[in-house]
mmCIF file of C-alpha atoms and ligand atoms in Angstrom:
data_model
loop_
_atom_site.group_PDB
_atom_site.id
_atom_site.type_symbol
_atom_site.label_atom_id
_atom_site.label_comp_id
_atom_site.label_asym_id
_atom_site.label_seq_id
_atom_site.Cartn_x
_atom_site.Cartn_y
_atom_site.Cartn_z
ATOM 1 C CA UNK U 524 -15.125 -15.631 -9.485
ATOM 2 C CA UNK U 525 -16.668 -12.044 -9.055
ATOM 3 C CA UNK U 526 -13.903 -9.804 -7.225
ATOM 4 C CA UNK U 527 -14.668 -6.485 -5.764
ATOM 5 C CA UNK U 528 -11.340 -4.153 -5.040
ATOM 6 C CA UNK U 529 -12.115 -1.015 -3.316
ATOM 7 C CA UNK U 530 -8.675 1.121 -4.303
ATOM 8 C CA UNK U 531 -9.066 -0.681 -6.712
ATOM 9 C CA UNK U 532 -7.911 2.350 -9.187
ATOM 10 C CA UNK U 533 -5.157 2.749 -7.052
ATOM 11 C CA UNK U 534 -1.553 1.514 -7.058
ATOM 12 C CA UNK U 535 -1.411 -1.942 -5.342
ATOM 13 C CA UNK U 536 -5.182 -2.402 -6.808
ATOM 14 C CA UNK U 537 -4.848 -1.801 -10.269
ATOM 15 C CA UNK U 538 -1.982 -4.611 -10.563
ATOM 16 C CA UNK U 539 -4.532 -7.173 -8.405
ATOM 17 C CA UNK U 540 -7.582 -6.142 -10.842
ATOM 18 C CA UNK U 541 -4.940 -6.938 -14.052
ATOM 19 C CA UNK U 542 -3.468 -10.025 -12.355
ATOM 20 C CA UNK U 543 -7.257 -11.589 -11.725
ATOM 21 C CA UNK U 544 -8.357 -10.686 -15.317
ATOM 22 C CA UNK U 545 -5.675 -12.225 -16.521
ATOM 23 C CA UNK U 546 -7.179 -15.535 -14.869
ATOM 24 C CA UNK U 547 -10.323 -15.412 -16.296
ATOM 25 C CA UNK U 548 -11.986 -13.507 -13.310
ATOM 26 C CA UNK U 549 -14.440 -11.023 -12.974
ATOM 27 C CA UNK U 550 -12.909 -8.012 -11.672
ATOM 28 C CA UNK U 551 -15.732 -4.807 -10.282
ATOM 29 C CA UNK U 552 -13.564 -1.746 -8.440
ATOM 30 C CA UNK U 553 -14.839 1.325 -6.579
ATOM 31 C CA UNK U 554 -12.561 4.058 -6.408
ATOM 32 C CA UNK U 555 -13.174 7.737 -5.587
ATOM 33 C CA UNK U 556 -10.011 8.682 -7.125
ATOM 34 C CA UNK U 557 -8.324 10.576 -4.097
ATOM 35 C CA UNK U 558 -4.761 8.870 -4.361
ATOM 36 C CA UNK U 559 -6.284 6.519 -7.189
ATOM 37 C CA UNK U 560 -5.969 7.425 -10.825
ATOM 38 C CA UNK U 561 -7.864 6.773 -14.417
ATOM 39 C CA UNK U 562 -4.238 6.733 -15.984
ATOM 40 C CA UNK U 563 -3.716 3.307 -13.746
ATOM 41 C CA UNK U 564 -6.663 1.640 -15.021
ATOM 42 C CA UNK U 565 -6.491 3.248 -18.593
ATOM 43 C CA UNK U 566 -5.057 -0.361 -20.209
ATOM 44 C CA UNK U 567 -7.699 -2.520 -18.558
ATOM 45 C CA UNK U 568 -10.406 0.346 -18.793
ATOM 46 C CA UNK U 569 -12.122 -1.390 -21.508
ATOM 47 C CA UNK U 570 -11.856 -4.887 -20.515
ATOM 48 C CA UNK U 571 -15.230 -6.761 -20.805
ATOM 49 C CA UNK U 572 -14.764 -8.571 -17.425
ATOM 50 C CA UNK U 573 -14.102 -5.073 -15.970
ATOM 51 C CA UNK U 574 -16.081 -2.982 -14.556
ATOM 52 C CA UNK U 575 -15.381 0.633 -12.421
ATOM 53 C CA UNK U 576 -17.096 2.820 -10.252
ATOM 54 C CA UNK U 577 -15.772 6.169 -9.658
ATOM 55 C CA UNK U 578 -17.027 6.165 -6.408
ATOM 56 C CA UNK U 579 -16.126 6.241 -2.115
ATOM 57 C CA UNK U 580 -16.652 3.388 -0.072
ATOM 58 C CA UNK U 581 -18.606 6.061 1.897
ATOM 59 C CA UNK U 582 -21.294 5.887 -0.722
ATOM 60 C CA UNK U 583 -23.319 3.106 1.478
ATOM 61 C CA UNK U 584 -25.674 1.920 -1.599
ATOM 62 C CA UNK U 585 -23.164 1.524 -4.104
ATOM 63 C CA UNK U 586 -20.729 -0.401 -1.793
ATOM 64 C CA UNK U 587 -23.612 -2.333 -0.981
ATOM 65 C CA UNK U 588 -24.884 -3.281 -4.242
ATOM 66 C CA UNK U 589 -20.831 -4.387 -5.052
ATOM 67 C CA UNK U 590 -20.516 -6.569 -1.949
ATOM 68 C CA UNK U 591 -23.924 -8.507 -2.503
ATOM 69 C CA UNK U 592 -23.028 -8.970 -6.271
ATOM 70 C CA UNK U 593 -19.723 -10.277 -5.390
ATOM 71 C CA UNK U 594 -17.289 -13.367 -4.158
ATOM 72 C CA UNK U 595 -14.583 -12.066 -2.205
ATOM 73 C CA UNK U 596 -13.482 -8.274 -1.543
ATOM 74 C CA UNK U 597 -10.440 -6.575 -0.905
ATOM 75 C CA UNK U 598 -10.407 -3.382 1.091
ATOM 76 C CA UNK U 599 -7.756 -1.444 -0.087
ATOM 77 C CA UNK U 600 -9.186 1.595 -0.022
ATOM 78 C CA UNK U 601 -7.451 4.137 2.276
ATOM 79 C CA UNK U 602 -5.998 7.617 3.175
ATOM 80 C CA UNK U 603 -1.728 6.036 2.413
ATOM 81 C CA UNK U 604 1.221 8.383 1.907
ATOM 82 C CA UNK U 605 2.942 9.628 5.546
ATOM 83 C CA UNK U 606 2.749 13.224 3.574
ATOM 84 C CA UNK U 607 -1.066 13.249 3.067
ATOM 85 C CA UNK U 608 -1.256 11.917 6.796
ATOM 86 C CA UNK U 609 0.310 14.550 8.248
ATOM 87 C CA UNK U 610 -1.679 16.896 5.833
ATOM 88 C CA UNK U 611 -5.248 15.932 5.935
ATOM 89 C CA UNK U 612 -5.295 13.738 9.121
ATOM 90 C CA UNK U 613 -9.038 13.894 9.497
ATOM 91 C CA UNK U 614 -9.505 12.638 6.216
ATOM 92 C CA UNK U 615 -7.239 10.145 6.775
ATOM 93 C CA UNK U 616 -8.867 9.071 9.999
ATOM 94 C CA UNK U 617 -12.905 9.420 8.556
ATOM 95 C CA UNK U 618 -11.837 7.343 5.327
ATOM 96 C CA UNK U 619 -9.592 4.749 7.178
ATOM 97 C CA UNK U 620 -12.289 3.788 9.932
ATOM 98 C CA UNK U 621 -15.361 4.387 8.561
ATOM 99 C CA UNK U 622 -14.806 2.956 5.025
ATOM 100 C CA UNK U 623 -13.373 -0.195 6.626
ATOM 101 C CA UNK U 624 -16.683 -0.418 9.217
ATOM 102 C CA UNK U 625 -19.289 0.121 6.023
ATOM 103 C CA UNK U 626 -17.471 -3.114 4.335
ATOM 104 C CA UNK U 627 -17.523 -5.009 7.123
ATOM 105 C CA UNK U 628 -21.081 -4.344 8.064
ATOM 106 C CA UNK U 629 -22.309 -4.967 4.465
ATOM 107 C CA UNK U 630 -19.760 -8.243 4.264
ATOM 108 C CA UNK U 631 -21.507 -9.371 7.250
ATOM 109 C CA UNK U 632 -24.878 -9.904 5.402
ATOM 110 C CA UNK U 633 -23.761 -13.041 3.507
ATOM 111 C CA UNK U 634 -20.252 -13.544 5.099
ATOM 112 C CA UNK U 635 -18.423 -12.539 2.044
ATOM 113 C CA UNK U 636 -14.607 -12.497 2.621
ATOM 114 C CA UNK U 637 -12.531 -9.798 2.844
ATOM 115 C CA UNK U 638 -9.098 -9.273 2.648
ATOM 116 C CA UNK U 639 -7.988 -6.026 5.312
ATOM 117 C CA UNK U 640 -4.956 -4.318 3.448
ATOM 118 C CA UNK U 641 -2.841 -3.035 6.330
ATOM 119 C CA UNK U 642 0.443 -1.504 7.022
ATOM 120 C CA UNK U 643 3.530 -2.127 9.128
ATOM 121 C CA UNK U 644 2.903 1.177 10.152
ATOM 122 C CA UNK U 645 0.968 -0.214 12.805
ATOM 123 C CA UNK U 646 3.972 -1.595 14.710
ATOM 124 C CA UNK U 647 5.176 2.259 15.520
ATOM 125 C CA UNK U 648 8.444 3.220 16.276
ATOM 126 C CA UNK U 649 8.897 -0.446 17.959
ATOM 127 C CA UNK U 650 12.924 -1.142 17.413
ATOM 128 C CA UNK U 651 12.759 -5.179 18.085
ATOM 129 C CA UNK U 652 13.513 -6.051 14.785
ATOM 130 C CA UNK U 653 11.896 -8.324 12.735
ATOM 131 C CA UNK U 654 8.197 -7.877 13.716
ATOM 132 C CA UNK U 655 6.149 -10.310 14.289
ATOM 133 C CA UNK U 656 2.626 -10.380 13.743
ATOM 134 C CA UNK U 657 1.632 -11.320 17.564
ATOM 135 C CA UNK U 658 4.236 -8.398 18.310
ATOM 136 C CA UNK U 659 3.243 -5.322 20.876
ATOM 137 C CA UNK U 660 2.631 -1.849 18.647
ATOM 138 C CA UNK U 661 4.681 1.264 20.125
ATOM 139 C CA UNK U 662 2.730 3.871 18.929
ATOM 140 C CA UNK U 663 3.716 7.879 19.485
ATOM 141 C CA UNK U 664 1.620 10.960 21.456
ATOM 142 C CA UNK U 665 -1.733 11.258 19.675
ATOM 143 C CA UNK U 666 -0.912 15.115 19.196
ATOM 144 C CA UNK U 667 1.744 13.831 15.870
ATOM 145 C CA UNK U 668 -0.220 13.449 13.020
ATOM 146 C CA UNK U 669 1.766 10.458 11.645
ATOM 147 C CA UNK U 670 0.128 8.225 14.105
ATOM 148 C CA UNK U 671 -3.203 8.494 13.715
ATOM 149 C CA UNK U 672 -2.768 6.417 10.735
ATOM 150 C CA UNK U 673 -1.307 3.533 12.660
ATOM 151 C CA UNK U 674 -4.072 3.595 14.834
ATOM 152 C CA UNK U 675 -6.680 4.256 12.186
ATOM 153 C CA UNK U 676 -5.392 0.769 10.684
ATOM 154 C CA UNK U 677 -4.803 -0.680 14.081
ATOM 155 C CA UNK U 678 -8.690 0.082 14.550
ATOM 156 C CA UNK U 679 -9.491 -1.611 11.136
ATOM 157 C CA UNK U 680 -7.720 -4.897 12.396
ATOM 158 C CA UNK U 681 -9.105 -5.046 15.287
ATOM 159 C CA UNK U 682 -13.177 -4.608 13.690
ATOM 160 C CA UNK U 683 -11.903 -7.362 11.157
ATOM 161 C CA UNK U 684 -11.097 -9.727 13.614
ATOM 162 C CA UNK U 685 -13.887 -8.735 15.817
ATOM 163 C CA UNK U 686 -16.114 -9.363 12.528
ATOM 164 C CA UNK U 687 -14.803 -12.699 12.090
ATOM 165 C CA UNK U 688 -14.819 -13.720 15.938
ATOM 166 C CA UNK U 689 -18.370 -12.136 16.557
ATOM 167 C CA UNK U 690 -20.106 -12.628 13.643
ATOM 168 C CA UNK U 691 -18.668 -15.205 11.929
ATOM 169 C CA UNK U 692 -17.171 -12.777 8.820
ATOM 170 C CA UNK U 693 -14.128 -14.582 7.224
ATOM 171 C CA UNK U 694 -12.116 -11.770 7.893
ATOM 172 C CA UNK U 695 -8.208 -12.000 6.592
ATOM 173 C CA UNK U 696 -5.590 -8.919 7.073
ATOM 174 C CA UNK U 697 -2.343 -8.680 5.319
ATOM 175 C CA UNK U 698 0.260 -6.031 6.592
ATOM 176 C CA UNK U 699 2.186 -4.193 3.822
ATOM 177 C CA UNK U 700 5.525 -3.510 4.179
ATOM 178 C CA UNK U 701 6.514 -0.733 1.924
ATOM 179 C CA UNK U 702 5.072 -1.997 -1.501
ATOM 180 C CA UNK U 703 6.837 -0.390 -4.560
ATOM 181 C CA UNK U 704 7.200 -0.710 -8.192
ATOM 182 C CA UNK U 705 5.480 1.120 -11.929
ATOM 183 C CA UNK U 706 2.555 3.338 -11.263
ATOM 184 C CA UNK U 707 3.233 4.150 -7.690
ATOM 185 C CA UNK U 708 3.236 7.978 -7.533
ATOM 186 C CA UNK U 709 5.581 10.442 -5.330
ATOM 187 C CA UNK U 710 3.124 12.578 -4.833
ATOM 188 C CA UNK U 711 2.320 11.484 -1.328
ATOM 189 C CA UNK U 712 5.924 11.371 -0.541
ATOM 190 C CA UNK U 713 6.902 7.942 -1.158
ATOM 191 C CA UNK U 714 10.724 7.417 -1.837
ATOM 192 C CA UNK U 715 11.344 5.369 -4.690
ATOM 193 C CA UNK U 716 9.402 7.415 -7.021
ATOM 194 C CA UNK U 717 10.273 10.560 -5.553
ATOM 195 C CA UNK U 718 14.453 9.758 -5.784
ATOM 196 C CA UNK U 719 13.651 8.247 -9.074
ATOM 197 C CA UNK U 720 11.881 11.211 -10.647
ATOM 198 C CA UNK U 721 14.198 13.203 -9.129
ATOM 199 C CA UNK U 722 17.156 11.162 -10.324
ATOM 200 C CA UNK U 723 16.046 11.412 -13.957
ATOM 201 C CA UNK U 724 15.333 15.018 -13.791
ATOM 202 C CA UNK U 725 18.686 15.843 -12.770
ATOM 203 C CA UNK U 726 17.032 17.756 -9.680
ATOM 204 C CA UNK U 727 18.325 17.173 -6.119
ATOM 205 C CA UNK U 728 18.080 13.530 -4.410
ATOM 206 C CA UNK U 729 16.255 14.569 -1.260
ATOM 207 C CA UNK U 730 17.052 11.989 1.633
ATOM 208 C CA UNK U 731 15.201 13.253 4.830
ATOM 209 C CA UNK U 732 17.039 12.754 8.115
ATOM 210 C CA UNK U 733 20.345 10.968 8.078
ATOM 211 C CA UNK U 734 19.383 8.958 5.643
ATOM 212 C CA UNK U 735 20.480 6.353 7.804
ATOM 213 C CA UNK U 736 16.927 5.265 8.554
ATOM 214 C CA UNK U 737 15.960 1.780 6.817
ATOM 215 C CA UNK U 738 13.363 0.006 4.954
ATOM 216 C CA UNK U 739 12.307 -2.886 2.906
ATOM 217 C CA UNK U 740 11.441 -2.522 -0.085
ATOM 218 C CA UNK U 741 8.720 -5.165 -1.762
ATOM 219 C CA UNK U 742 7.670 -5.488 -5.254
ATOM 220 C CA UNK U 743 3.697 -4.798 -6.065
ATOM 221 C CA UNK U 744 4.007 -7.952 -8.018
ATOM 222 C CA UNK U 745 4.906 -10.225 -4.831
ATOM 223 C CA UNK U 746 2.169 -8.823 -2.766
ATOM 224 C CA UNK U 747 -0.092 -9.090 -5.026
ATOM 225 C CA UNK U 748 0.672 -12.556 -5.818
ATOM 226 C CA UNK U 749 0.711 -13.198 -2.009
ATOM 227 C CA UNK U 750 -3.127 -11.692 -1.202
ATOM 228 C CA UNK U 751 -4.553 -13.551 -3.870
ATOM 229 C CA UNK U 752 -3.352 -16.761 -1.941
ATOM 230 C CA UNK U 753 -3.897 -15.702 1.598
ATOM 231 C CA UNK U 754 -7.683 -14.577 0.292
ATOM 232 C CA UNK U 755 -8.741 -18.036 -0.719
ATOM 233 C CA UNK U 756 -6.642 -19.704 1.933
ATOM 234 C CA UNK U 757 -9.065 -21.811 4.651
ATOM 235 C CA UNK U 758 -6.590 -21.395 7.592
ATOM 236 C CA UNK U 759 -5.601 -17.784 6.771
ATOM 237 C CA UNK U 760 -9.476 -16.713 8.270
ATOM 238 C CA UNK U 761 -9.049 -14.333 11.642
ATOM 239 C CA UNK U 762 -5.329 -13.746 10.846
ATOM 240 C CA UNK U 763 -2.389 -11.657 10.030
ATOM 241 C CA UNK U 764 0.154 -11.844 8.121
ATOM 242 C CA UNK U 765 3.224 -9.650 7.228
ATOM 243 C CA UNK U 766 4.293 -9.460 3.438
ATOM 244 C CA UNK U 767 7.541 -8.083 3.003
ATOM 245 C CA UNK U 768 10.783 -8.304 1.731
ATOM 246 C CA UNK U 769 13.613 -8.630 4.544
ATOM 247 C CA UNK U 770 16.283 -7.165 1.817
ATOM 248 C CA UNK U 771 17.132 -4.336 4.227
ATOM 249 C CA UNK U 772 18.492 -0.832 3.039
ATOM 250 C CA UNK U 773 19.301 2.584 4.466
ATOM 251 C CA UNK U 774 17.385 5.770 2.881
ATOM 252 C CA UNK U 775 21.223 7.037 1.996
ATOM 253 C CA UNK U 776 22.115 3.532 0.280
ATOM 254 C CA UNK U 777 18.776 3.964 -1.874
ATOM 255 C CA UNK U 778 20.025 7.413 -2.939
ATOM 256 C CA UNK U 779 23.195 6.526 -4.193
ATOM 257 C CA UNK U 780 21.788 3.157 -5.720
ATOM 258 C CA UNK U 781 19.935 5.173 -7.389
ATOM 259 C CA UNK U 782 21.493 7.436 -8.569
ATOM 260 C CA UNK U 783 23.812 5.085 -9.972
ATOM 261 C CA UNK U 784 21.427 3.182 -11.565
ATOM 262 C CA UNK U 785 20.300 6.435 -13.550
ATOM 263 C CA UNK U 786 23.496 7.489 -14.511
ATOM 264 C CA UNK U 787 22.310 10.617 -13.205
ATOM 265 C CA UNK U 788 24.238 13.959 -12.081
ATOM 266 C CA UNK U 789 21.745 15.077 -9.023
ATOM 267 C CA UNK U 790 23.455 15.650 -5.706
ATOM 268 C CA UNK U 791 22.450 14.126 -2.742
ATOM 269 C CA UNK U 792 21.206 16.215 -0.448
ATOM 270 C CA UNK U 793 19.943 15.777 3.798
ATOM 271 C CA UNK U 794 17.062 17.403 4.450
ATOM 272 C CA UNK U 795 15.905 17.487 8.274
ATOM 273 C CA UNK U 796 12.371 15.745 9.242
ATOM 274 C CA UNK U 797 10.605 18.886 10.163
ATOM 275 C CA UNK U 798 11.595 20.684 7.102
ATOM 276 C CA UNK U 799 10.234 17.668 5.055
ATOM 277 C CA UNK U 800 6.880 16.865 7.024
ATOM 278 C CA UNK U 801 6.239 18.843 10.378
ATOM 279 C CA UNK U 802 7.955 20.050 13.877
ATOM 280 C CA UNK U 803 8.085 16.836 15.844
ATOM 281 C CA UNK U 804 7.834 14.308 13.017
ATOM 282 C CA UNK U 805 9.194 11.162 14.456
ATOM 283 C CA UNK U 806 10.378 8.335 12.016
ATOM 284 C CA UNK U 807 10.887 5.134 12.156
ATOM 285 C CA UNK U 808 14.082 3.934 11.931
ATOM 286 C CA UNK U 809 13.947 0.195 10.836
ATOM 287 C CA UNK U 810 11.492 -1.899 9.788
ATOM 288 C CA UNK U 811 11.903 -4.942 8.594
ATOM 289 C CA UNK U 812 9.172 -8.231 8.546
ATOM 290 C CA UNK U 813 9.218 -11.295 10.165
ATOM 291 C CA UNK U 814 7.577 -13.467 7.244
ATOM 292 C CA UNK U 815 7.802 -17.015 8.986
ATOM 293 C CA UNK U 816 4.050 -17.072 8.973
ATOM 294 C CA UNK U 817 3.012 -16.093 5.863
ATOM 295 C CA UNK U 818 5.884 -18.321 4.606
ATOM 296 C CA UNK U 819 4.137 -21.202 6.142
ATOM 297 C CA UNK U 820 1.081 -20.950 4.720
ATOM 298 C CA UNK U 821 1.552 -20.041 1.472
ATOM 299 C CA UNK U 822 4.813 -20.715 0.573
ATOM 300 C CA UNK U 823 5.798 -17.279 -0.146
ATOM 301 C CA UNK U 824 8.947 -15.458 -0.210
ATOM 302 C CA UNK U 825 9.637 -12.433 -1.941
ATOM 303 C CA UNK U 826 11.063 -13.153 -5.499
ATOM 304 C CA UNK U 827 12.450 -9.813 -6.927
ATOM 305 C CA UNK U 828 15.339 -8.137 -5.732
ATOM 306 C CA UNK U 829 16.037 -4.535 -4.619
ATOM 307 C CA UNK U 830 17.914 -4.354 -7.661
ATOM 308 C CA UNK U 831 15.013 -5.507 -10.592
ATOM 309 C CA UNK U 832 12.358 -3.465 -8.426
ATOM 310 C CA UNK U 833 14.626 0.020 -9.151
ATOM 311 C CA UNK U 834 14.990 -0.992 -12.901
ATOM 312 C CA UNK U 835 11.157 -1.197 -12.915
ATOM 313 C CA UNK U 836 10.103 1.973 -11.573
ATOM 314 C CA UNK U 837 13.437 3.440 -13.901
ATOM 315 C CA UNK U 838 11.653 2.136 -16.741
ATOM 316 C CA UNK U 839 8.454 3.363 -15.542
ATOM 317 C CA UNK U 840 8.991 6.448 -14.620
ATOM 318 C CA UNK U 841 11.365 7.452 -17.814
ATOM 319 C CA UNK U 842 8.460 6.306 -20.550
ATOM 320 C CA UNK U 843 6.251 8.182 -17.865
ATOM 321 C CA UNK U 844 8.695 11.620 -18.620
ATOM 322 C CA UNK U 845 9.140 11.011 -22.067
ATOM 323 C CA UNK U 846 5.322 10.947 -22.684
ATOM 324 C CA UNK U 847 5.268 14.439 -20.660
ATOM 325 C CA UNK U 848 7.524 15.890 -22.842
ATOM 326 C CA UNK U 849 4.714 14.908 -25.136
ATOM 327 C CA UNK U 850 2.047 16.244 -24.019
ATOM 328 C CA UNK U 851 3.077 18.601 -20.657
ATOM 329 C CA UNK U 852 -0.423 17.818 -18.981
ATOM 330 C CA UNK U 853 -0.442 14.565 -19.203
ATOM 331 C CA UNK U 854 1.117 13.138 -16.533
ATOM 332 C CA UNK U 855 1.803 13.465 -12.615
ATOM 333 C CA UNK U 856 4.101 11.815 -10.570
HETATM 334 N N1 LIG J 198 12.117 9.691 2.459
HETATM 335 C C1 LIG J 198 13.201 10.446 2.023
HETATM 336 N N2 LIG J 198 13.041 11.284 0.956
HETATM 337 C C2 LIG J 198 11.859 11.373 0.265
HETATM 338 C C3 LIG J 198 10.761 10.600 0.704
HETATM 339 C C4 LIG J 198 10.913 9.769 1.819
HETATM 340 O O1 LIG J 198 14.301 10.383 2.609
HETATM 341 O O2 LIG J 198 11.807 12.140 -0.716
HETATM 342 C C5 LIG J 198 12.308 8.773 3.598
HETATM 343 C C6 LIG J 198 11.242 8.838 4.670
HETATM 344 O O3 LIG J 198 11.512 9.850 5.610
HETATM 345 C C7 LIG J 198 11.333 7.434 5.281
HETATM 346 C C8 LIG J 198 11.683 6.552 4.074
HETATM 347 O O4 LIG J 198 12.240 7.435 3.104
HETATM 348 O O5 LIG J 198 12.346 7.360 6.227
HETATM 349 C C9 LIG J 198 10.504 5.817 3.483
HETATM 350 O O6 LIG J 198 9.495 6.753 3.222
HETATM 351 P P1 LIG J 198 8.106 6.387 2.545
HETATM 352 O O7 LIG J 198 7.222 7.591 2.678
HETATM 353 O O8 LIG J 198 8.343 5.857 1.176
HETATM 354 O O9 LIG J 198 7.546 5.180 3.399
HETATM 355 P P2 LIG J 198 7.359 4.977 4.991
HETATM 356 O O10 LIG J 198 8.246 3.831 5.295
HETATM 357 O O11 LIG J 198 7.766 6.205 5.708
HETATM 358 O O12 LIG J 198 5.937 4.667 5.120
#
């Protein structure tokens, strides 16, 4: 099978591009390396059934030439991070709906499937906890940046299921719920990497708000292993489906995990929302799945704990330091 990732350079799409060579497939990515990075792909860089493109979905021919050629596509490809969304919102807006309408529009020519990465971030601040995919979204005042990434992905489901009720696109969208694990970066703010680095540094553990906010945390390897089900899956066409974990834990329970886990000296320390993002940020303050559906499809549940997922990104993240030491430039977190 030909598979096109778009993100593919990326995080989330660098482990799918590894796990589908590793079967035997043919694995093409586009990436315009924004959030993506050539360090993520470096290992597979050179692998004959791989190809890259440094590249935006924006660039229409290219994209074009990559959907025709191929089987299936993911569309991972997106403005992610709630720092960069509250810093470059109209990027995030321009890339989030207009990359997703170009691969939808050239999908359309053949009726090449597509798999919509989305985010829980689309349910808002609702607080009925667990959400379910047919749940109502809450979303906050359009003058908070933060939100304009829920919609922007709210938007992208909706074209994928108008694609797929309209013109007969099989269409499938998958809502992440904070993916983790090696090679995800703090630079946009997320919070494992950025308490680990932190952690290992011996530099302060910075847990924004109470810290009494909470989250799910869900290994790269699970999802990953989850889309490339749900992709091929007949009666998955038109949906949604949450993939999470439902391991719940507070933003202070992280720190001191941790922190324990490192062995590491770094005090905790609170640091209040608009000090960390902007006036008026507004978090969310759970957020945990409701994975009944995607549990009857596919079978899946999440298999690796809270626990294993920290050692990972330890592991990770201290080779990633040591190599630093190395060589200073090398490296970014
Ligand atoms: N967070 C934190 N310290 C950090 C980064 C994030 O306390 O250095 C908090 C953030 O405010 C949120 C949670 O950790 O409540 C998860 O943040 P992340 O950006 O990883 O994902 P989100 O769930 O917000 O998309």
């Amino acid at each position: 099978m030909k598979v096109l990732i778009t993100g593919g350079a990326g995080f989330i799409g660098s482990h799918l591009s590894e796990r589908y060579l590793d079967r035997g497939d043919e694995v093409y990515i586009m990436d315009d390396l924004s959030t993506g990075s050539i360090e993520n792909i470096q290992h597979i860089k050179e692998h004959p059934k791989f190809t890259y493109y440094i590249s935006s979905v924006i660039n229409y021919q290219r994209t074009a030439e990559l959907v025709d050629l191929c089987d299936v596509v993911y569309h991972l490809a997106a403005a992610v991070g709630v720092r960069l969304i509250v810093e470059s919102p109209v990027k995030t807006i321009e890339t989030n709906i207009r990359g997703t309408e170009i691969v939808l529009e050239l999908a359309a020519k053949k009726r090449k499937r597509v798999l919509i990465a989305s985010t829980s971030e689309v349910y808002g601040k609702r607080d009925h906890i667990p959400f379910r995919e047919d749940d109502d979204l809450v979303l906050g005042p359009t003058n908070k940046g933060r939100w304009s990434y829920a919609c922007s992905k709210a938007i992208d489901e909706f074209m994928a299921i108008a694609y797929w009720k309209e013109k007969r696109v099989p269409t499938v969208i998958a809502r992440l719920f904070n993916t983790v694990g090696p090679r995800q970066t703090g630079r946009y703010g997320m919070v494992i990497p950025n308490f680990v680095t932190q952690a290992l540094q011996g530099k302060e553990i910075t847990v924004y708000g109470d810290g009494s906010q909470s989250r799910c945390f869900t290994h790269v390897a699970d999802v990953v292993g989850a889309l490339m089900k749900i992709i091929e899956h007949p009666e998955a066409v038109g949906e949604v489906y949450n993939i999470g974990s439902t391991q719940e834990v507070t933003i202070q329970q992280l720190a001191e995990k941790i922190k324990a886990l490192t062995n590491s000296p770094s005090p905790i320390v609170f640091v209040p929302y608009e000090k960390a993002y902007e006036e008026g940020f507004e978090d969310m303050m759970r957020r945990v799945p409701d994975i009944t559906k995607v549990n009857r499809l596919i079978g899946y549940a999440p298999q690796i704990t809270l626990d294993e997922i920290l050692l990972s990104v330890i592991d990770y993240q201290h080779s990633k330091l040591q190599e630093r030491q190395v060589s200073p430039s090398a490296l970014q977190f």
